Coordinates of C-alpha atoms and ligand atoms in Angstrom, one line a residue:
X12 CA 16.0 -31.9 -6.6
X13 CA 17.6 -28.5 -5.3
X14 CA 21.3 -29.6 -3.7
X15 CA 22.8 -32.9 -4.3
X16 CA 21.3 -36.1 -2.4
X17 CA 24.6 -37.9 -2.5
X18 CA 23.8 -39.9 1.0
X19 CA 27.8 -40.5 1.6
X20 CA 27.6 -36.7 1.5
X21 CA 27.2 -35.8 5.5
X22 CA 28.1 -38.5 7.6
X23 CA 31.1 -40.0 6.3
X24 CA 33.4 -36.7 5.1
X25 CA 35.0 -35.5 7.6
X26 CA 34.4 -31.9 8.6
X27 CA 36.1 -29.1 7.7
X28 CA 38.7 -28.2 10.9
X29 CA 38.2 -24.9 12.0
X30 CA 35.4 -22.8 10.2
X31 CA 35.2 -19.4 10.9
X32 CA 30.9 -19.8 10.8
X33 CA 29.0 -22.7 11.2
X34 CA 26.0 -22.9 10.1
X35 CA 22.9 -24.9 11.1
X36 CA 19.7 -25.8 8.1
X37 CA 20.1 -25.6 4.8
X38 CA 16.8 -23.4 4.3
X39 CA 16.9 -20.8 2.1
X40 CA 18.3 -18.0 4.3
X41 CA 21.0 -20.0 5.5
X42 CA 22.6 -21.0 1.5
X43 CA 22.3 -17.0 1.3
X44 CA 24.1 -16.2 4.5
X45 CA 26.3 -18.9 2.9
X46 CA 26.7 -17.4 -0.1
X47 CA 27.5 -13.5 1.4
X48 CA 30.2 -15.2 3.8
X49 CA 32.4 -17.5 2.2
X50 CA 32.6 -14.8 -0.3
X51 CA 34.0 -11.9 2.1
X52 CA 36.3 -14.5 2.7
X53 CA 35.1 -16.7 5.9
X54 CA 34.8 -20.3 6.3
X55 CA 32.1 -21.5 6.1
X56 CA 30.0 -25.4 6.8
X57 CA 26.1 -25.3 7.0
X58 CA 24.7 -28.7 7.9
X59 CA 21.2 -29.1 6.7
X60 CA 19.5 -32.2 8.2
X61 CA 17.1 -33.7 5.5
X62 CA 18.7 -35.3 2.1
X63 CA 18.3 -31.7 0.4
X64 CA 18.6 -27.8 0.8
X65 CA 16.3 -25.6 0.0
X66 CA 14.2 -26.6 3.0
X67 CA 10.1 -25.0 2.3
X68 CA 11.7 -23.4 -1.0
X69 CA 12.0 -26.8 -3.0
X70 CA 10.7 -28.3 -6.3
X71 CA 9.4 -32.2 -6.1
X72 CA 7.4 -34.8 -8.1
X73 CA 5.5 -36.3 -5.6
X74 CA 3.2 -38.1 -7.6
X75 CA 4.3 -41.4 -8.6
X76 CA 5.1 -41.1 -12.6
X77 CA 3.7 -37.9 -13.2
X78 CA 6.5 -35.4 -14.5
X79 CA 4.6 -32.4 -12.9
X80 CA 7.8 -30.6 -10.8
X81 CA 6.0 -29.0 -8.1
X82 CA 6.8 -26.0 -6.0
X83 CA 5.7 -28.4 -2.7
X84 CA 6.1 -25.4 -0.3
X85 CA 6.4 -22.0 -0.6
X86 CA 5.0 -20.8 -4.2
X87 CA 5.4 -17.6 -4.9
X88 CA 8.1 -15.3 -4.6
X89 CA 7.4 -11.1 -3.8
X90 CA 9.6 -10.0 -0.6
X91 CA 13.6 -11.6 -2.1
X92 CA 15.2 -7.8 -2.5
X93 CA 16.2 -7.6 -6.1
X94 CA 19.2 -5.9 -5.2
X95 CA 20.0 -9.0 -3.8
X96 CA 19.3 -11.5 -6.3
X97 CA 21.9 -9.3 -8.5
X98 CA 24.4 -9.1 -5.8
X99 CA 24.8 -12.8 -5.7
X100 CA 24.9 -13.5 -9.4
X101 CA 21.3 -15.7 -9.1
X102 CA 19.8 -16.8 -12.6
X103 CA 16.8 -16.3 -11.9
X104 CA 14.1 -15.6 -13.5
X105 CA 10.8 -14.1 -11.2
X106 CA 7.5 -14.6 -14.3
X107 CA 4.6 -11.3 -14.0
X108 CA 1.3 -12.7 -13.7
X109 CA -1.4 -10.9 -16.2
X110 CA -4.1 -11.5 -13.8
X111 CA -3.6 -10.6 -9.8
X112 CA -7.1 -12.1 -8.9
X113 CA -10.7 -13.5 -9.2
X114 CA -12.6 -13.6 -7.2
X115 CA -16.4 -15.6 -7.9
X116 CA -19.1 -13.8 -6.7
X117 CA -22.7 -15.0 -7.4
X118 CA -22.9 -15.4 -11.0
X119 CA -20.0 -13.4 -11.8
X120 CA -17.0 -12.0 -10.3
X121 CA -14.2 -9.9 -9.8
X122 CA -11.2 -10.1 -12.1
X123 CA -8.5 -7.5 -11.2
X124 CA -5.8 -7.4 -13.4
X125 CA -2.3 -6.6 -12.3
X126 CA -1.7 -3.6 -14.0
X127 CA -5.3 -2.9 -13.6
X128 CA -7.0 -1.8 -16.7
X129 CA -10.4 -2.1 -18.9
X130 CA -11.5 -5.8 -17.1
X131 CA -10.6 -4.2 -14.1
X132 CA -12.7 -1.4 -14.2
X133 CA -15.3 -3.3 -15.9
X134 CA -15.8 -6.1 -13.7
X135 CA -15.3 -3.1 -10.4
X136 CA -18.4 -1.5 -12.6
X137 CA -20.7 -5.1 -12.3
X138 CA -19.5 -6.1 -8.5
X139 CA -18.8 -3.6 -6.5
X140 CA -19.1 0.0 -8.3
X141 CA -18.8 2.1 -5.3
X142 CA -15.7 0.9 -4.3
X143 CA -13.4 1.0 -7.2
X144 CA -12.4 4.1 -6.8
X145 CA -11.4 3.4 -2.9
X146 CA -9.4 0.4 -3.8
X147 CA -7.0 2.7 -6.8
X148 CA -7.0 4.9 -3.8
X149 CA -5.8 2.2 -1.8
X150 CA -3.8 0.6 -2.9
X151 CA -2.0 3.9 -4.1
X152 CA -1.2 4.2 0.1
X153 CA 0.0 1.5 0.4
X154 CA 2.3 0.9 -2.2
X155 CA 3.4 4.7 -0.8
X156 CA 4.4 2.6 2.1
X157 CA 5.7 0.2 1.2
X158 CA 8.9 2.6 -1.3
X159 CA 9.7 3.9 2.6
X160 CA 10.1 0.4 4.3
X161 CA 11.6 -1.7 0.7
X162 CA 14.8 0.0 0.7
X163 CA 15.1 0.0 3.9
X164 CA 15.9 -4.1 4.7
X165 CA 18.6 -5.0 3.2
X166 CA 20.6 -2.5 5.9
X167 CA 20.8 -2.6 9.3
X168 CA 16.9 -1.7 11.4
X169 CA 15.7 1.4 11.1
X170 CA 14.6 3.5 13.8
X171 CA 10.1 3.6 14.1
X172 CA 10.7 7.6 14.6
X173 CA 12.6 7.3 11.0
X174 CA 9.6 5.5 8.8
X175 CA 6.9 7.0 10.5
X176 CA 8.3 10.3 9.5
X177 CA 8.7 9.1 5.8
X178 CA 5.4 8.1 5.8
X179 CA 1.8 9.3 6.1
X180 CA 0.6 9.5 9.4
X181 CA -3.0 8.3 9.0
X182 CA -1.9 5.3 7.1
X183 CA 0.8 4.5 10.1
X184 CA -1.7 4.7 12.8
X185 CA -4.0 2.9 10.5
X186 CA -1.4 -0.4 9.6
X187 CA 0.6 -0.1 12.5
X188 CA -1.1 1.0 15.5
X189 CA -4.7 0.3 14.6
X190 CA -6.2 -3.9 14.2
X191 CA -6.4 -3.7 10.0
X192 CA -9.9 -4.5 10.2
X193 CA -10.6 -0.7 11.3
X194 CA -8.8 -0.1 7.2
X195 CA -10.7 -1.9 5.7
X196 CA -13.8 -1.9 6.7
X197 CA -13.2 2.5 6.4
X198 CA -11.5 2.2 3.2
X199 CA -13.7 -0.5 1.0
X200 CA -17.3 -1.2 1.7
X201 CA -17.7 -4.2 -0.9
X202 CA -18.1 -7.8 1.6
X203 CA -15.4 -9.6 -1.0
X204 CA -13.4 -6.5 -1.6
X205 CA -12.3 -6.1 2.2
X206 CA -12.4 -10.2 2.1
X207 CA -9.6 -9.9 -0.8
X208 CA -7.6 -7.6 0.8
X209 CA -7.5 -8.9 4.2
X210 CA -6.2 -12.7 3.3
X211 CA -2.9 -11.0 3.1
X212 CA -3.4 -10.5 6.6
X213 CA -3.8 -14.3 7.4
X214 CA -1.7 -15.8 5.7
X215 CA 1.3 -16.6 7.6
X216 CA -1.4 -16.1 11.2
X217 CA -4.5 -17.2 12.8
X218 CA -6.1 -13.7 13.7
X219 CA -8.8 -12.0 13.3
X220 CA -9.2 -8.6 11.4
X221 CA -9.8 -7.2 15.1
X222 CA -7.0 -9.3 17.2
X223 CA -5.8 -5.9 19.5
X224 CA -2.4 -8.0 19.5
X225 CA -1.7 -6.8 15.3
X226 CA -0.6 -10.1 14.2
X227 CA -2.3 -9.7 11.1
X228 CA -1.0 -5.6 11.1
X229 CA 2.4 -7.0 11.0
X230 CA 1.8 -10.3 8.1
X231 CA -0.2 -7.6 6.4
X232 CA 2.9 -5.8 5.7
X233 CA 5.0 -8.3 5.0
X234 CA 2.3 -9.2 1.4
X235 CA 2.2 -5.9 0.5
X236 CA 6.0 -4.0 0.5
X237 CA 8.1 -6.7 -1.5
X238 CA 10.0 -4.6 -3.8
X239 CA 8.4 -1.6 -3.1
X240 CA 5.6 -3.4 -5.3
X241 CA 4.3 -5.9 -3.2
X242 CA 4.0 -7.3 -6.6
X243 CA 4.3 -12.0 -6.4
X244 CA 5.3 -13.5 -9.1
X245 CA 6.3 -17.1 -10.4
X246 CA 9.6 -18.4 -10.2
X247 CA 10.8 -19.9 -13.5
X248 CA 11.5 -24.0 -13.1
X249 CA 10.1 -23.4 -9.5
X250 CA 10.7 -22.8 -6.2
X251 CA 13.4 -25.1 -6.7
X252 CA 15.3 -23.4 -8.9
X253 CA 16.2 -20.6 -6.6
X254 CA 17.4 -23.0 -4.3
X255 CA 19.8 -24.7 -6.4
X256 CA 21.0 -21.5 -7.9
X257 CA 21.7 -20.7 -4.1
X258 CA 23.3 -23.6 -3.6
X259 CA 25.4 -22.7 -6.9
X260 CA 26.5 -19.8 -6.2
X261 CA 27.1 -20.2 -2.9
X262 CA 29.6 -23.3 -3.0
X263 CA 31.3 -21.3 -6.0
X264 CA 32.9 -18.8 -3.0
X265 CA 34.3 -21.7 -1.2
X266 CA 30.9 -22.7 1.9
X267 CA 31.1 -26.7 2.8
X268 CA 27.5 -27.3 2.0
X269 CA 26.2 -30.6 3.7
X270 CA 22.8 -32.7 3.7
X271 CA 22.0 -35.7 6.0
X272 CA 23.6 -33.2 9.4
X273 CA 20.9 -32.7 11.7
X274 CA 22.7 -30.7 14.5
X275 CA 21.4 -31.9 17.9
X276 CA 22.8 -30.2 20.5
X277 CA 24.3 -26.5 20.7
X278 CA 26.4 -24.8 23.3
X279 CA 28.2 -21.4 24.1
X280 CA 31.5 -21.7 24.7
X281 CA 32.8 -20.3 28.2
X282 CA 35.4 -18.1 26.1
X283 CA 33.1 -17.0 23.1
X284 CA 32.1 -19.4 20.4
X285 CA 29.9 -22.3 20.0
X286 CA 29.9 -25.5 19.8
X287 CA 27.3 -28.1 17.3
X288 CA 27.3 -31.4 18.2
X289 CA 25.4 -33.4 14.8
X290 CA 23.0 -36.5 15.6
X291 CA 26.4 -38.8 15.5
X292 CA 28.2 -37.2 17.8
X293 CA 30.2 -35.6 15.6
X294 CA 31.1 -31.3 17.0
X295 CA 32.4 -28.4 15.6
X296 CA 33.2 -25.6 16.7
X297 CA 33.0 -21.5 15.4
X298 CA 33.9 -18.3 16.6
X299 CA 29.6 -17.7 15.3
X300 CA 27.2 -20.2 14.9
X301 CA 24.2 -18.8 12.8
X302 CA 21.5 -20.8 13.2
X303 CA 18.7 -21.4 10.0
X304 CA 16.0 -23.5 11.9
X305 CA 13.2 -21.7 13.8
X306 CA 13.9 -19.8 17.2
X307 CA 11.9 -22.9 19.1
X308 CA 14.6 -25.2 17.2
X309 CA 17.1 -23.2 18.4
X310 CA 15.8 -23.5 22.0
X311 CA 15.5 -27.4 22.1
X312 CA 18.7 -27.2 20.6
X313 CA 20.2 -24.9 23.4
X314 CA 18.1 -27.1 26.0
X315 CA 15.9 -24.1 26.7
X316 CA 12.3 -24.6 27.2
X317 CA 10.9 -23.9 24.0
X318 CA 7.1 -22.7 23.0
X319 CA 6.9 -23.5 19.9
X320 CA 4.8 -21.1 17.4
X321 CA 1.4 -22.4 16.2
X322 CA 0.7 -22.4 12.2
X323 CA -2.8 -22.4 10.4
X324 CA -2.7 -23.0 7.0
X325 CA -3.2 -26.3 5.0
X326 CA -1.4 -27.2 1.2
X327 CA -2.8 -29.1 -1.5
X328 CA -1.0 -29.9 -4.3
X329 CA -2.7 -31.6 -7.5
X330 CA -1.9 -32.2 -11.3
X331 CA -4.7 -31.4 -13.3
X332 CA -5.8 -33.1 -16.7
X333 CA -7.1 -30.1 -17.3
X334 CA -8.5 -26.9 -15.9
X335 CA -11.7 -27.5 -14.9
X336 CA -14.8 -24.8 -16.2
X337 CA -16.0 -21.9 -13.4
X338 CA -19.7 -21.4 -12.8
X339 CA -19.7 -18.3 -13.7
X340 CA -18.4 -19.3 -17.6
X341 CA -15.7 -17.0 -16.5
X342 CA -12.0 -18.3 -19.4
X343 CA -10.1 -20.9 -17.0
X344 CA -7.1 -19.9 -18.7
X345 CA -7.9 -15.7 -17.0
X346 CA -9.8 -17.9 -14.1
X347 CA -7.3 -19.4 -12.8
X348 CA -4.2 -17.2 -13.7
X349 CA -3.7 -15.0 -10.9
X350 CA -4.7 -15.8 -7.5
X351 CA -8.4 -17.4 -7.3
X352 CA -10.1 -16.4 -3.9
X353 CA -12.4 -19.3 -2.9
X354 CA -14.8 -18.5 0.3
X355 CA -12.6 -15.6 1.3
X356 CA -15.7 -13.1 1.8
X357 CA -14.4 -10.4 4.6
X358 CA -17.3 -12.2 7.1
X359 CA -17.1 -15.8 5.8
X360 CA -13.2 -15.1 7.4
X361 CA -14.3 -14.0 10.1
X362 CA -16.7 -16.8 10.8
X363 CA -14.0 -19.5 9.7
X364 CA -12.0 -17.9 12.3
X365 CA -14.3 -18.2 14.7
X366 CA -14.8 -22.2 13.5
X367 CA -11.3 -22.8 13.6
X368 CA -11.1 -21.4 17.3
X369 CA -13.8 -23.6 18.7
X370 CA -12.0 -27.5 17.1
X371 CA -13.9 -26.8 13.6
X372 CA -13.0 -27.6 10.5
X373 CA -14.0 -24.3 8.9
X374 CA -17.3 -24.5 6.2
X375 CA -17.2 -23.2 3.3
X376 CA -13.5 -23.0 3.8
X377 CA -11.6 -20.5 2.9
X378 CA -9.5 -20.7 0.1
X379 CA -6.6 -20.0 -2.2
X380 CA -6.0 -21.2 -5.9
X381 CA -2.9 -20.7 -8.1
X382 CA -1.9 -22.5 -10.6
X383 CA 1.9 -22.4 -11.6
X384 CA 1.8 -23.7 -14.7
X385 CA -0.2 -21.3 -16.2
X386 CA 2.7 -18.6 -16.2
X387 CA 5.0 -21.0 -15.9
X388 CA 4.5 -24.7 -18.1
X389 CA 8.5 -25.2 -17.6
X390 CA 7.6 -27.3 -14.6
X391 CA 5.9 -30.1 -16.7
X392 CA 7.3 -32.8 -18.6
X393 CA 6.9 -32.1 -22.4
X394 CA 3.9 -35.1 -22.7
X395 CA 2.1 -33.7 -19.9
X396 CA 2.5 -30.3 -21.3
X397 CA 0.8 -31.4 -24.2
X398 CA -2.1 -33.0 -23.2
X399 CA -3.0 -29.9 -21.1
X400 CA -2.2 -31.0 -17.8
X401 CA -1.9 -27.6 -15.5
X402 CA -0.3 -27.9 -11.5
X403 CA -2.7 -26.5 -8.6
X404 CA -2.1 -25.5 -5.6
X405 CA -4.7 -24.5 -2.4
X406 CA -3.6 -23.2 0.3
X407 CA -6.9 -23.2 3.0
X408 CA -6.5 -20.4 5.8
X409 CA -7.5 -21.2 9.1
X410 CA -7.5 -24.8 10.0
X411 CA -4.8 -24.5 12.5
X412 CA -1.6 -26.9 14.7
X413 CA -4.3 -27.7 17.4
X414 CA -7.3 -28.7 14.7
X415 CA -5.3 -32.6 13.4
X416 CA -3.5 -32.8 17.1
X417 CA -6.5 -36.0 18.1
X418 CA -6.3 -37.2 14.5
X419 CA -3.6 -35.8 12.9
X420 CA -4.7 -37.9 9.3
X421 CA -8.4 -38.5 9.6
X422 CA -8.4 -34.5 9.8
X423 CA -6.2 -34.3 7.2
X424 CA -8.3 -35.8 5.0
X425 CA -11.4 -33.9 6.1
X426 CA -9.4 -30.7 5.5
X427 CA -8.6 -31.6 2.3
X428 CA -12.2 -32.5 1.4
X429 CA -13.0 -29.7 2.4
X430 CA -10.5 -27.8 0.2
X431 CA -11.5 -29.6 -2.5
X432 CA -15.2 -29.1 -2.1
X433 CA -14.4 -24.9 -1.5
X434 CA -13.0 -25.2 -5.0
X435 CA -16.1 -26.9 -6.4
X436 CA -18.1 -24.5 -5.1
X437 CA -17.5 -22.5 -8.5
X438 CA -17.1 -25.1 -10.9
X439 CA -19.3 -25.8 -13.4
X440 CA -18.4 -29.8 -13.6
X441 CA -16.5 -32.2 -11.5
X442 CA -13.3 -31.3 -10.2
X443 CA -12.8 -35.3 -10.1
X444 CA -13.8 -35.4 -13.8
X445 CA -10.0 -33.2 -14.2
X446 CA -8.4 -34.6 -11.6
X447 CA -5.1 -36.3 -13.1
X448 CA -4.1 -39.8 -11.6
X449 CA -0.7 -41.3 -10.8
X450 CA 0.9 -44.4 -12.0
X451 CA -1.9 -45.9 -8.8
X452 CA -4.3 -45.3 -10.5
X453 CA -4.8 -42.6 -7.6
X454 CA -5.9 -39.0 -7.9
X455 CA -2.8 -36.7 -7.9
X456 CA -4.2 -34.9 -5.0
X457 CA -1.0 -34.2 -1.8
X458 CA -2.3 -32.5 1.3
X459 CA 0.2 -31.1 4.0
X460 CA -1.7 -29.9 7.5
X461 CA 0.4 -27.7 9.3
X462 CA 2.1 -31.1 11.1
X463 CA 2.9 -32.4 8.5
X464 CA 5.2 -29.6 7.5
X465 CA 6.5 -29.4 11.1
X466 CA 7.2 -33.2 10.7
X467 CA 8.7 -32.7 6.8
X468 CA 11.0 -29.3 7.3
X469 CA 11.2 -28.7 11.4
X470 CA 9.1 -26.0 11.2
X471 CA 8.1 -26.0 14.8
X472 CA 3.8 -26.2 14.9
X473 CA 4.0 -26.1 11.0
X474 CA 4.2 -22.2 11.8
X475 CA 5.2 -20.8 7.7
X476 CA 7.3 -18.5 9.3
X477 CA 8.8 -19.8 12.2
X478 CA 6.6 -17.9 13.9
X479 CA 4.3 -14.7 14.0
X480 CA 6.0 -11.7 12.2
X481 CA 8.1 -8.8 13.8
X482 CA 8.0 -5.5 12.7
X483 CA 11.1 -4.2 10.1
X484 CA 11.8 -1.3 12.5
X485 CA 13.6 -0.8 15.7
X486 CA 11.3 0.5 18.9
X487 CA 12.3 4.2 19.4
X488 CA 12.8 3.2 22.8
X489 CA 15.2 -0.2 21.9
X490 CA 19.3 0.9 22.0
X491 CA 20.9 -1.9 20.1
X492 CA 24.2 -2.5 21.5
X493 CA 25.9 -5.0 19.1
X494 CA 25.9 -5.7 15.0
X495 CA 23.5 -8.7 15.6
X496 CA 21.0 -6.7 17.2
X497 CA 21.4 -3.7 14.9
X498 CA 20.5 -6.3 11.9
X499 CA 17.8 -7.7 13.8
X500 CA 19.4 -11.0 14.2
X501 CA 20.6 -11.4 18.1
X502 CA 19.6 -13.8 20.4
X503 CA 20.3 -14.1 23.8
X504 CA 24.0 -15.5 23.3
X505 CA 25.8 -12.8 21.9
X506 CA 27.8 -15.3 19.8
X507 CA 24.5 -17.3 18.2
X508 CA 22.8 -15.3 15.8
X509 CA 19.7 -15.8 14.0
X510 CA 19.7 -16.4 10.0
X511 CA 15.9 -17.6 9.4
X512 CA 12.5 -16.9 8.8
X513 CA 12.4 -16.4 12.8
X514 CA 15.0 -13.2 12.6
X515 CA 13.1 -9.7 13.0
X516 CA 12.6 -9.7 9.1
X517 CA 13.4 -12.7 8.3
X518 CA 9.6 -14.0 7.4
X519 CA 8.5 -15.3 3.5
X520 CA 11.0 -16.6 0.5
X521 CA 12.7 -13.0 0.9
X522 CA 16.9 -14.4 2.0
X523 CA 16.9 -11.5 4.4
X524 CA 17.1 -13.3 7.5
X525 CA 20.5 -14.5 5.8
X526 CA 21.5 -11.6 3.9
X527 CA 21.5 -9.8 7.7
X528 CA 23.2 -12.4 9.5
X529 CA 25.6 -12.0 7.1
X530 CA 26.5 -8.5 7.5
X531 CA 26.1 -8.7 11.2
X532 CA 28.7 -11.0 11.2
X533 CA 30.4 -9.2 9.0
X534 CA 29.8 -5.8 11.2
X535 CA 31.7 -7.6 13.6
X536 CA 29.4 -8.5 17.1
X537 CA 30.7 -6.0 19.2
X538 CA 29.5 -3.1 19.6
Ligands
FAD29 C1 3.0 -24.7 2.9 C2 4.4 -23.1 3.2 C3 4.3 -22.0 1.9 C4 5.0 -21.1 1.7 N1 4.7 -19.9 1.1 C5 5.1 -19.0 0.8 C6 5.3 -18.5 -0.4 O1 4.1 -18.8 -1.7 N2 5.9 -17.5 -0.6 C7 6.7 -16.7 0.6 O2 7.2 -15.1 0.7 N3 6.6 -17.6 1.5 C8 6.0 -18.8 1.7 N4 6.5 -19.5 2.7 C9 6.9 -19.0 3.7 C10 9.2 -19.3 3.7 O3 8.7 -20.3 2.6 C11 9.2 -19.4 5.0 O4 9.4 -18.4 6.1 C12 10.5 -19.4 4.0 O5 11.0 -20.7 3.2 C13 11.7 -19.7 5.3 O6 13.2 -20.0 5.0 P1 14.1 -20.3 5.8 O7 15.6 -20.3 5.1 O8 14.4 -19.5 6.9 O9 13.8 -21.7 6.5 P2 13.4 -23.1 5.5 O10 12.6 -23.2 4.7 O11 12.6 -24.0 7.3 O12 14.9 -23.8 6.6 C14 15.5 -24.5 8.0 C15 16.0 -25.5 7.9 O13 16.6 -26.0 8.1 C16 16.7 -27.8 8.6 N5 16.9 -27.5 9.8 C17 16.4 -27.5 11.6 N6 16.6 -28.1 12.5 C18 17.9 -28.2 11.8 C19 18.6 -28.8 12.3 N7 18.2 -29.7 13.7 N8 20.2 -29.9 12.4 C20 20.1 -29.5 10.6 N9 19.1 -29.1 9.9 C21 17.9 -28.8 10.5 C22 15.6 -28.6 7.8 O14 15.2 -28.9 7.5 C23 15.0 -27.0 6.8 O15 15.9 -27.0 5.6 C24 5.2 -20.7 3.1 C25 5.9 -22.3 4.0 C26 5.4 -23.6 3.6 C27 5.9 -24.1 4.8

């Protein structure tokens, strides 16, 4: 596990006197903030309610007797900037995947390499010949957009007009002003190709391609801008490795990190600063408090009405005795090497949205699957690895929290079965024959609905980004008057800043919420 599990850590030891900064929550963003601020000489106290640090960035062994250290929640890394890793001196390897994605179609499939070569070309030629050139053109246009935005992420928010002036005008219109469905439909023709592009717009929101609110566009942008390439990489050793490294550098810099420390109330002090009150009644005041929890949690702590967001992804973690064979005959070591798209055609995604909005579990359920251990076998114990076992993650789209509210356990089982059925639909043999079993003889299948994510991580509604994402720039008509506003981490209280996923550029495993809050504190909260 990342961080410490000592039961005495939070409760028994006295809290340090007169910290400069108190941080609520110990997710990866909060740890990034703690590290930067402690390095700059600030006395930092971080209070995490769980028995470990990392929040959604964690590894664990959910199956008794099975030595597989799974990235139980978040699993791939793209948005975390390379300069942030270097500045903090994190000992972290992010491995590229040989294959970007595989989409089974009929009795074949679309296999896209990370560096498109002859396999990608042959695949397009067989399944979507008209789209090959158009796909490459769209990818190039998106990369050029990403290369403008990515370098701004660790700076104060750029102006929308500045970004707009540096990107292709048509792409600005299509990405930022029109629903993403228009861009996808005008760019590529094949249903599978459109669908696999659209998934980037849906992982992290409940929307359809033509939603006028453009939530899906913002979600899409975050999926394609990471480090200017949009490549999603595998954290070697699992997600817990990132959390452990952040704990290491924050502590080395002098930050005081506490687990088992739940903040139950927060109030802004009349003379400036804020006071956090733990559930056990202890209080801690500081000139600045950073909230690494979700904005809706912060509202509750402040005694204000909260408007919780709604998450809509269900995570299924599996351990397999071996990888199953595909109906298409593709080598499983290739078909499972990238992101495997299941029932994610464009039309299916549209129908699934409508089904879920009407209160039904989509059938068939759009799912994407990813095998960590093919790229990084280090998360498996020696025996398990030698036996040919693998891990597999399924991420089911369009399963909003509202589907689960009446019967959480029953719906969890139903959605879990639907996700497995989605995978089974492309296999040439029963998945059940390939599932590993734990020491009690139970199949290694862990299903987490948005309600389960909320219960485990205190993420309201199970929303994986703490709420819908924001554009990573400042609208032209806004005049920021504080450092917090310039960095996109402001709240209604000048001495309480967001440092988590809910800040303007905080979404995903990026550390940006933490970095940008730390920079705002160091720059000073005054104009
Ligand atoms: C299932 C799932 C899969 C995901 N997959 C990916 C992925 O593959 N790639 C990606 O980039 N992103 C992914 N995400 C999103 C990403 O993980 C999050 O956006 C990010 O990790 C949030 O980090 P954070 O530090 O801002 O907050 P969190 O990780 O939510 O951490 C907040 C912490 O605050 C603590 N806390 C809350 N309230 C209190 C309180 N009152 N007192 C004390 N402590 C408190 C919580 O216990 C928690 O540890 C996924 C998320 C989920 C849930």
